[in-house]
Short mmCIF file of C-alpha atoms in Angstrom, two decimals:
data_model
loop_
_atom_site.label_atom_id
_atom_site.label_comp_id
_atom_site.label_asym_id
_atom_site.label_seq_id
_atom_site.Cartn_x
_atom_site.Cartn_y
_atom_site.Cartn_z
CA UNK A 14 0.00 0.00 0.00
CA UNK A 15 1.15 3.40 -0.89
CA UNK A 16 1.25 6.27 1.36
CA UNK A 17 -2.11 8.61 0.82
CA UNK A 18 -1.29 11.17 -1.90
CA UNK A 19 -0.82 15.02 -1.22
CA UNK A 20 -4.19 16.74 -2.28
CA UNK A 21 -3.92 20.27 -3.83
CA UNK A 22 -6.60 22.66 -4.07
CA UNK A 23 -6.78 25.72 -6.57
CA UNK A 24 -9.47 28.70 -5.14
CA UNK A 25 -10.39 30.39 -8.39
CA UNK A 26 -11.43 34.13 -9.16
CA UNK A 27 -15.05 35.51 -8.93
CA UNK A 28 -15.55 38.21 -7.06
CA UNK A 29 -18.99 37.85 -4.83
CA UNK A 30 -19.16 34.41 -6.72
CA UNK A 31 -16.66 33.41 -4.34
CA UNK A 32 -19.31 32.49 -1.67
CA UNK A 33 -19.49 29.33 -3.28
CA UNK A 34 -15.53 28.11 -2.03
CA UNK A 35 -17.14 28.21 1.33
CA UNK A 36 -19.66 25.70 0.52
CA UNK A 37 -16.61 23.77 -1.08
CA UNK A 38 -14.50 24.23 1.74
CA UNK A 39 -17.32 23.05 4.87
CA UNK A 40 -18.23 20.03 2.21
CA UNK A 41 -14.18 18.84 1.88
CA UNK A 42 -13.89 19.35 5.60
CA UNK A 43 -17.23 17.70 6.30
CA UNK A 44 -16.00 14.64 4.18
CA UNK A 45 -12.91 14.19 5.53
CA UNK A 46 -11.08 15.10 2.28
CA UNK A 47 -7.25 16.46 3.04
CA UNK A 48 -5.93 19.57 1.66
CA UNK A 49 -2.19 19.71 1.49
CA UNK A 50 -1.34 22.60 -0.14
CA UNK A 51 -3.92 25.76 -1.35
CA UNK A 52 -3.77 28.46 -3.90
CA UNK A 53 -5.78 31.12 -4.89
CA UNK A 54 -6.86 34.27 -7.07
CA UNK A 55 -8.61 37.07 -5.89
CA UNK A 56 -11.43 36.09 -4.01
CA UNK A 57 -10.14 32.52 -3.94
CA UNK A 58 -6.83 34.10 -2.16
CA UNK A 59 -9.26 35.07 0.77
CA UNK A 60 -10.96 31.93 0.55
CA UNK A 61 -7.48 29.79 0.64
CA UNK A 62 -5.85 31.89 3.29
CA UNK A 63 -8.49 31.41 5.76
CA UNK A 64 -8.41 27.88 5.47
CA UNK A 65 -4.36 27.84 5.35
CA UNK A 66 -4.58 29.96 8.45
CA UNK A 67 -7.36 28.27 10.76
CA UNK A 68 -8.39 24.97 8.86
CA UNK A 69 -12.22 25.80 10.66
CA UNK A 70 -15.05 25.95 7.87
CA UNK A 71 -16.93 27.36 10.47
CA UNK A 72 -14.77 30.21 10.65
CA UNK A 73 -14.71 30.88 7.38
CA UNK A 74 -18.44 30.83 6.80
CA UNK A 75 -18.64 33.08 9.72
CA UNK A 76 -16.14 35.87 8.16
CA UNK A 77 -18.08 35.83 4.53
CA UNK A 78 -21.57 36.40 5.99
CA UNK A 79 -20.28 39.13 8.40
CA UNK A 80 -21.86 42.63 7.55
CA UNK A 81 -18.78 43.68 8.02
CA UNK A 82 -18.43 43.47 3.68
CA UNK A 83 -20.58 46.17 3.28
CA UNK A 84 -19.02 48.25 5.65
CA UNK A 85 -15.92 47.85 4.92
CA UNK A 86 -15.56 46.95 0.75
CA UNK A 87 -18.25 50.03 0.40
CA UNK A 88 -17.14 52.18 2.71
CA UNK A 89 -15.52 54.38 -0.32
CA UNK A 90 -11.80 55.65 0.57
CA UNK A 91 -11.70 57.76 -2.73
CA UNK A 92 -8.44 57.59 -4.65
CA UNK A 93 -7.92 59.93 -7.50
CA UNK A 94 -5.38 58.53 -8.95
CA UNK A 95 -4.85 54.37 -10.54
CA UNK A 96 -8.28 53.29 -8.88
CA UNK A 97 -11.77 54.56 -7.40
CA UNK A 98 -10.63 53.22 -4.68
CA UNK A 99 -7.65 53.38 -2.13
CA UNK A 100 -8.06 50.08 -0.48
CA UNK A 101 -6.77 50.61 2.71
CA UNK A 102 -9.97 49.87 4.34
CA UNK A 103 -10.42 46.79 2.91
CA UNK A 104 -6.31 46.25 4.05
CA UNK A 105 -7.53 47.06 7.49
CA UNK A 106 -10.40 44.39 7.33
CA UNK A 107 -8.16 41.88 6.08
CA UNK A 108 -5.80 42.41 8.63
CA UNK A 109 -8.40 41.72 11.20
CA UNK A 110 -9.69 39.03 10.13
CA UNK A 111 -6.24 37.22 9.04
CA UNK A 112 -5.19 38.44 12.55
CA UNK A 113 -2.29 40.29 11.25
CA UNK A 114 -0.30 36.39 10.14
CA UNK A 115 2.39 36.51 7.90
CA UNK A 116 2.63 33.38 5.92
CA UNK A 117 4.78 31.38 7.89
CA UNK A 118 2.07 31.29 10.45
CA UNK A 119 0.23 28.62 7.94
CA UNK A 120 -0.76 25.27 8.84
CA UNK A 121 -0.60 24.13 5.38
CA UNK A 122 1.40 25.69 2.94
CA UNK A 123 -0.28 28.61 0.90
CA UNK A 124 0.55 30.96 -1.83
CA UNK A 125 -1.50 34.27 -3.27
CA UNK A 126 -1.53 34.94 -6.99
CA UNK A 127 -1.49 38.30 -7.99
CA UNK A 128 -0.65 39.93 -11.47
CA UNK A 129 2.59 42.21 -11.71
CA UNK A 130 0.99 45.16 -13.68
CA UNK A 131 4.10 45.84 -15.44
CA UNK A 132 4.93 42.31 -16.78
CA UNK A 133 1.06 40.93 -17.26
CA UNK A 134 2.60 37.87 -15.71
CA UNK A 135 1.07 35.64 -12.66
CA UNK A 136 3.49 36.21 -9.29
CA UNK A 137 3.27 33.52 -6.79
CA UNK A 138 3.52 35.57 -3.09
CA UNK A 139 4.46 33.34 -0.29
CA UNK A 140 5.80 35.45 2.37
CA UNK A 141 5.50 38.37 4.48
CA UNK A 142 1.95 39.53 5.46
CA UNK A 143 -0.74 37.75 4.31
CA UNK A 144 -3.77 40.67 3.92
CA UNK A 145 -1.48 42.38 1.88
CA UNK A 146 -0.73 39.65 -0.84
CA UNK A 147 -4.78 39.30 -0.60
CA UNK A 148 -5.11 42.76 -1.08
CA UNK A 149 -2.71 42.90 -4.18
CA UNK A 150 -4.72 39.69 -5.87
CA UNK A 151 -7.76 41.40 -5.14
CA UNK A 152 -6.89 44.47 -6.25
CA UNK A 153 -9.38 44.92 -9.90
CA UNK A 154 -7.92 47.49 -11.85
CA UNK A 155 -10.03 50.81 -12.00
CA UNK A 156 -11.68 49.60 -8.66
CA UNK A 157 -8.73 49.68 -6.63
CA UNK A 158 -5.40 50.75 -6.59
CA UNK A 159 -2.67 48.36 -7.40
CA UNK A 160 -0.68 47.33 -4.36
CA UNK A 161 3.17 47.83 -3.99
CA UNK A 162 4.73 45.17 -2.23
CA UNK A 163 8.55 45.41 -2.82
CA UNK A 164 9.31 47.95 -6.18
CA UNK A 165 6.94 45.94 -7.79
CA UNK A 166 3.06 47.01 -8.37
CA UNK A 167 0.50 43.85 -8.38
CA UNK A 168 -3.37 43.77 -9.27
CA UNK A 169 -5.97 40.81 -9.82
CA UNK A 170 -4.34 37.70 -9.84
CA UNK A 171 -7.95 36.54 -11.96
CA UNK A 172 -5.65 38.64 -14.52
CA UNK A 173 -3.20 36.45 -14.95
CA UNK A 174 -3.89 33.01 -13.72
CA UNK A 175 -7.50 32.57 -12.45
CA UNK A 176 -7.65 29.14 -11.07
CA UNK A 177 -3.84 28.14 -10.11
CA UNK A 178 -3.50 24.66 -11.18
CA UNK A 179 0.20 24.73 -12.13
CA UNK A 180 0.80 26.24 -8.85
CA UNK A 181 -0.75 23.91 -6.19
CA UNK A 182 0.80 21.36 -8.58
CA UNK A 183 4.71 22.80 -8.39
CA UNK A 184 4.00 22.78 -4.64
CA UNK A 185 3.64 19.01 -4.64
CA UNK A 186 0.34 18.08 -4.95
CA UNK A 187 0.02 14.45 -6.68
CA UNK A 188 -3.60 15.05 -6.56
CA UNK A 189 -4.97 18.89 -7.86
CA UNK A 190 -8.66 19.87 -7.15
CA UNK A 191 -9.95 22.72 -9.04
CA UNK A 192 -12.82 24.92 -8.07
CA UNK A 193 -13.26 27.51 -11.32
CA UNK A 194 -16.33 30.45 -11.06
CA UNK A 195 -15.93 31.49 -14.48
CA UNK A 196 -17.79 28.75 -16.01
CA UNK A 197 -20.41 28.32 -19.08
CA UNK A 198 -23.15 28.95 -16.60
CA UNK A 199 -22.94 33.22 -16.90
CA UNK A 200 -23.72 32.03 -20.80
CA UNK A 201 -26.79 29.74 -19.40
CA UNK A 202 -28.32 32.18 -17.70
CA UNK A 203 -27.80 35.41 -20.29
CA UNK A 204 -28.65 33.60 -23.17
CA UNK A 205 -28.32 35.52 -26.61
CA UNK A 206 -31.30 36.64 -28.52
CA UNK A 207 -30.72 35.25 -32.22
CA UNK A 208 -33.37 36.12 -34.91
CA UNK A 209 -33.30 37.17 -38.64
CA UNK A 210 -32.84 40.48 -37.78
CA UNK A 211 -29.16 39.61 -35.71
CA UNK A 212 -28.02 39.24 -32.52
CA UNK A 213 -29.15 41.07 -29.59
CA UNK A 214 -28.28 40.91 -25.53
CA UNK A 215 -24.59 41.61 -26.57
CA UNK A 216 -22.80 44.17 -24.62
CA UNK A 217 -18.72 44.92 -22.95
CA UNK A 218 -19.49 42.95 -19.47
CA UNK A 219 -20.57 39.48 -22.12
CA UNK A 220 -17.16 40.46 -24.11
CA UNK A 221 -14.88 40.56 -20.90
CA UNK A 222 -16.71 37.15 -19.84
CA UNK A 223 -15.59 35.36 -23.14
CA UNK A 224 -12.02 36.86 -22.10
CA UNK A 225 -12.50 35.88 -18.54
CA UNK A 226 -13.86 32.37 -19.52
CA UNK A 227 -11.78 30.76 -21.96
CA UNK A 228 -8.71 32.03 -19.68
CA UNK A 229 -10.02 30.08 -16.52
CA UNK A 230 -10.25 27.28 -18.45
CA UNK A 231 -6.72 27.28 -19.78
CA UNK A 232 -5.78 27.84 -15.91
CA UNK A 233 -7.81 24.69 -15.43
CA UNK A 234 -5.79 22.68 -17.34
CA UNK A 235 -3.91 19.66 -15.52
CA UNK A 236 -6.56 19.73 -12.52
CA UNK A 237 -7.33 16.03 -11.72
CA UNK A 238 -11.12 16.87 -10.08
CA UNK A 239 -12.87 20.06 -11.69
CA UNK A 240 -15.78 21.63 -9.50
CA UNK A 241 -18.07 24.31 -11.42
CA UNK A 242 -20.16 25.78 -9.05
CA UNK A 243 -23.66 27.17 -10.38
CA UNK A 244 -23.24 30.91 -9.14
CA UNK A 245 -24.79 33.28 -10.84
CA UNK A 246 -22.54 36.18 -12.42
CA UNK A 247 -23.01 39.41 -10.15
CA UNK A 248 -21.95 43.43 -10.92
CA UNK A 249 -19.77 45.37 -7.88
CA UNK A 250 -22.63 46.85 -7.16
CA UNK A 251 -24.85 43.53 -7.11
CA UNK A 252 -22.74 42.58 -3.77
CA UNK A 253 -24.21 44.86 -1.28
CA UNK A 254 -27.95 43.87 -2.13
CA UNK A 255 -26.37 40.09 -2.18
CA UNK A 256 -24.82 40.40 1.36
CA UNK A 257 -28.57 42.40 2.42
CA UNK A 258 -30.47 39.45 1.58
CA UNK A 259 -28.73 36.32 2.71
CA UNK A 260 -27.63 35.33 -1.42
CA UNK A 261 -24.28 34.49 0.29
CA UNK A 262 -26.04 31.61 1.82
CA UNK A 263 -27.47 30.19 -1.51
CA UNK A 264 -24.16 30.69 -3.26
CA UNK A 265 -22.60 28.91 -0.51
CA UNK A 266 -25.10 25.96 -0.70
CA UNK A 267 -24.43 25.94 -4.11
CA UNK A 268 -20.60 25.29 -3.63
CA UNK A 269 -21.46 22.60 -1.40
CA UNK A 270 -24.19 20.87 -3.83
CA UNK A 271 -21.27 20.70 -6.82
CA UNK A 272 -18.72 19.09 -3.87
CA UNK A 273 -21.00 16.80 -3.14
CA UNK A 274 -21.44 15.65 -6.75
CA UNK A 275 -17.54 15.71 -7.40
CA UNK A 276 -17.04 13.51 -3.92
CA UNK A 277 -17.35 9.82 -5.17
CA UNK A 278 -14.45 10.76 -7.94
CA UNK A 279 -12.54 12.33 -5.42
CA UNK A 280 -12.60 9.37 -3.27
CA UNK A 281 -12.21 7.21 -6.24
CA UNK A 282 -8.88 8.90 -7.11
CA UNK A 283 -7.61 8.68 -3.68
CA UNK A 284 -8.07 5.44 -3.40
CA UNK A 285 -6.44 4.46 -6.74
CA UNK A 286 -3.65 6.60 -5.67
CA UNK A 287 -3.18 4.60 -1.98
CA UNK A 288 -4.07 1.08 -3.11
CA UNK A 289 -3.37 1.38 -6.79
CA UNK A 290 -7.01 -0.05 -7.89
#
């Protein structure tokens, strides 16, 4: 019998979508699936350093419901200058809620993508403080100002590298778990209007998704287990009404439903892995 694999799981991009990697999260935990190593982009950087940081579902649950989002990621510090907004509230909020940790403080090993705005390539961060590397990978440009962290500038890591396969894998994960947001269900639900006189329902946001789409799925690539939430695509301004009335709960049950689907291959692989069956 082999020893049990290393599991690796990839938090992707998503903005308020991102609800749904705490249904993911509670159902892995729940099942008594290991996580030995976590990445993530953007959202899925918040998501991953929680769970790096405290390994409690509960916790992390707790945090994303918290009013607190409103307050804090609309409380407008005006920036006139790179972004509408400063960001150093939301670097305060972080900071309280990641309890100040740098990323040696980890229980499992964790690293933040973020985009270096002057290459357009994906940066790995794995040290210093954590709720600053979140910061920078959730820093969408025109929203909020890019974050210096050395004498380099970083934005979005959804940029650059969405869902960060090749990065859980380089950290030695034999087994890679995938949870992408930017799936064929935004073109599900805002269907097209096609008739003899053209198309119609076309507009920039359903040009940035094809953008935003095809590159999550080229981050995909190499993940051994694929999980697609169902979560419905949502505008900045969407996530205060969201937060208002409790949608953070359905987009978390919906994380959880897709786990629960993906759970028998998961187990499946493991056990192929340990036994070699």
């Amino acid at each position: 019998m082999k020893k049990r694999p290393k599991v690796g799981l990839a938090l992707g991009s998503g903005g308020a979508k991102g609800y749904a990697h705490v249904g993911v999260l509670q159902s892995l935990i729940k099942n008594q699936i290991p996580i030995d190593f976590i990445a993530g982009s953007s959202v899925g950087a918040l998501a991953a350093s929680l769970y790096a940081l405290f390994l409690d579902g509960e916790k992390i649950k707790n945090v994303s419901l918290s009013n607190n989002w409103n307050k804090i990621i609309f409380s407008f510090d005006f920036s006139l200058n790179g972004g509408l907004m400063q960001g150093v509230k939301f670097q305060s909020f972080l900071n309280k809620v990641l309890e100040k940790a740098n990323f040696k403080e980890t229980k499992i090993p964790l690293k933040v993508i973020a985009t270096d705005l002057e290459t357009a390539q994906a940066v790995e961060i794995e040290k210093g403080n954590i709720a600053l590397a979140v910061r920078a990978s959730c820093s969408v440009p025109l929203i909020f100002k890019s974050v210096k962290i050395g004498n380099k500038f970083f934005g979005d890591g959804g940029l650059s590298d969405p869902v960060p396969v090749q990065t859980v894998k380089k950290m030695g994960a034999d087994i890679v778990i995938a949870v992408n947001l930017d799936n064929a269900n935004y073109f599900e639900q805002n269907k097209l209007v096609i008739d003899k006189k053209g198309i119609t329902g076309f507009s920039l946001v359903r040009y940035l998704n094809y953008f935003q789409y095809h590159l999550a799925n080229r981050s995909c690539q190499g993940a051994d287990i694929l999980i697609e939430p169902k979560v419905s695509y949502l505008r900045l301004r969407d996530w205060p009404k969201l937060v208002k009335n409790g949608g953070g709960r359905e987009f978390i049950r919906e994380g959880e439903k897709s786990t629960r689907l993906a759970l028998p291959h998961i187990k499946k692989l493991l056990k192929q892995q340990i036994y070699g069956k």
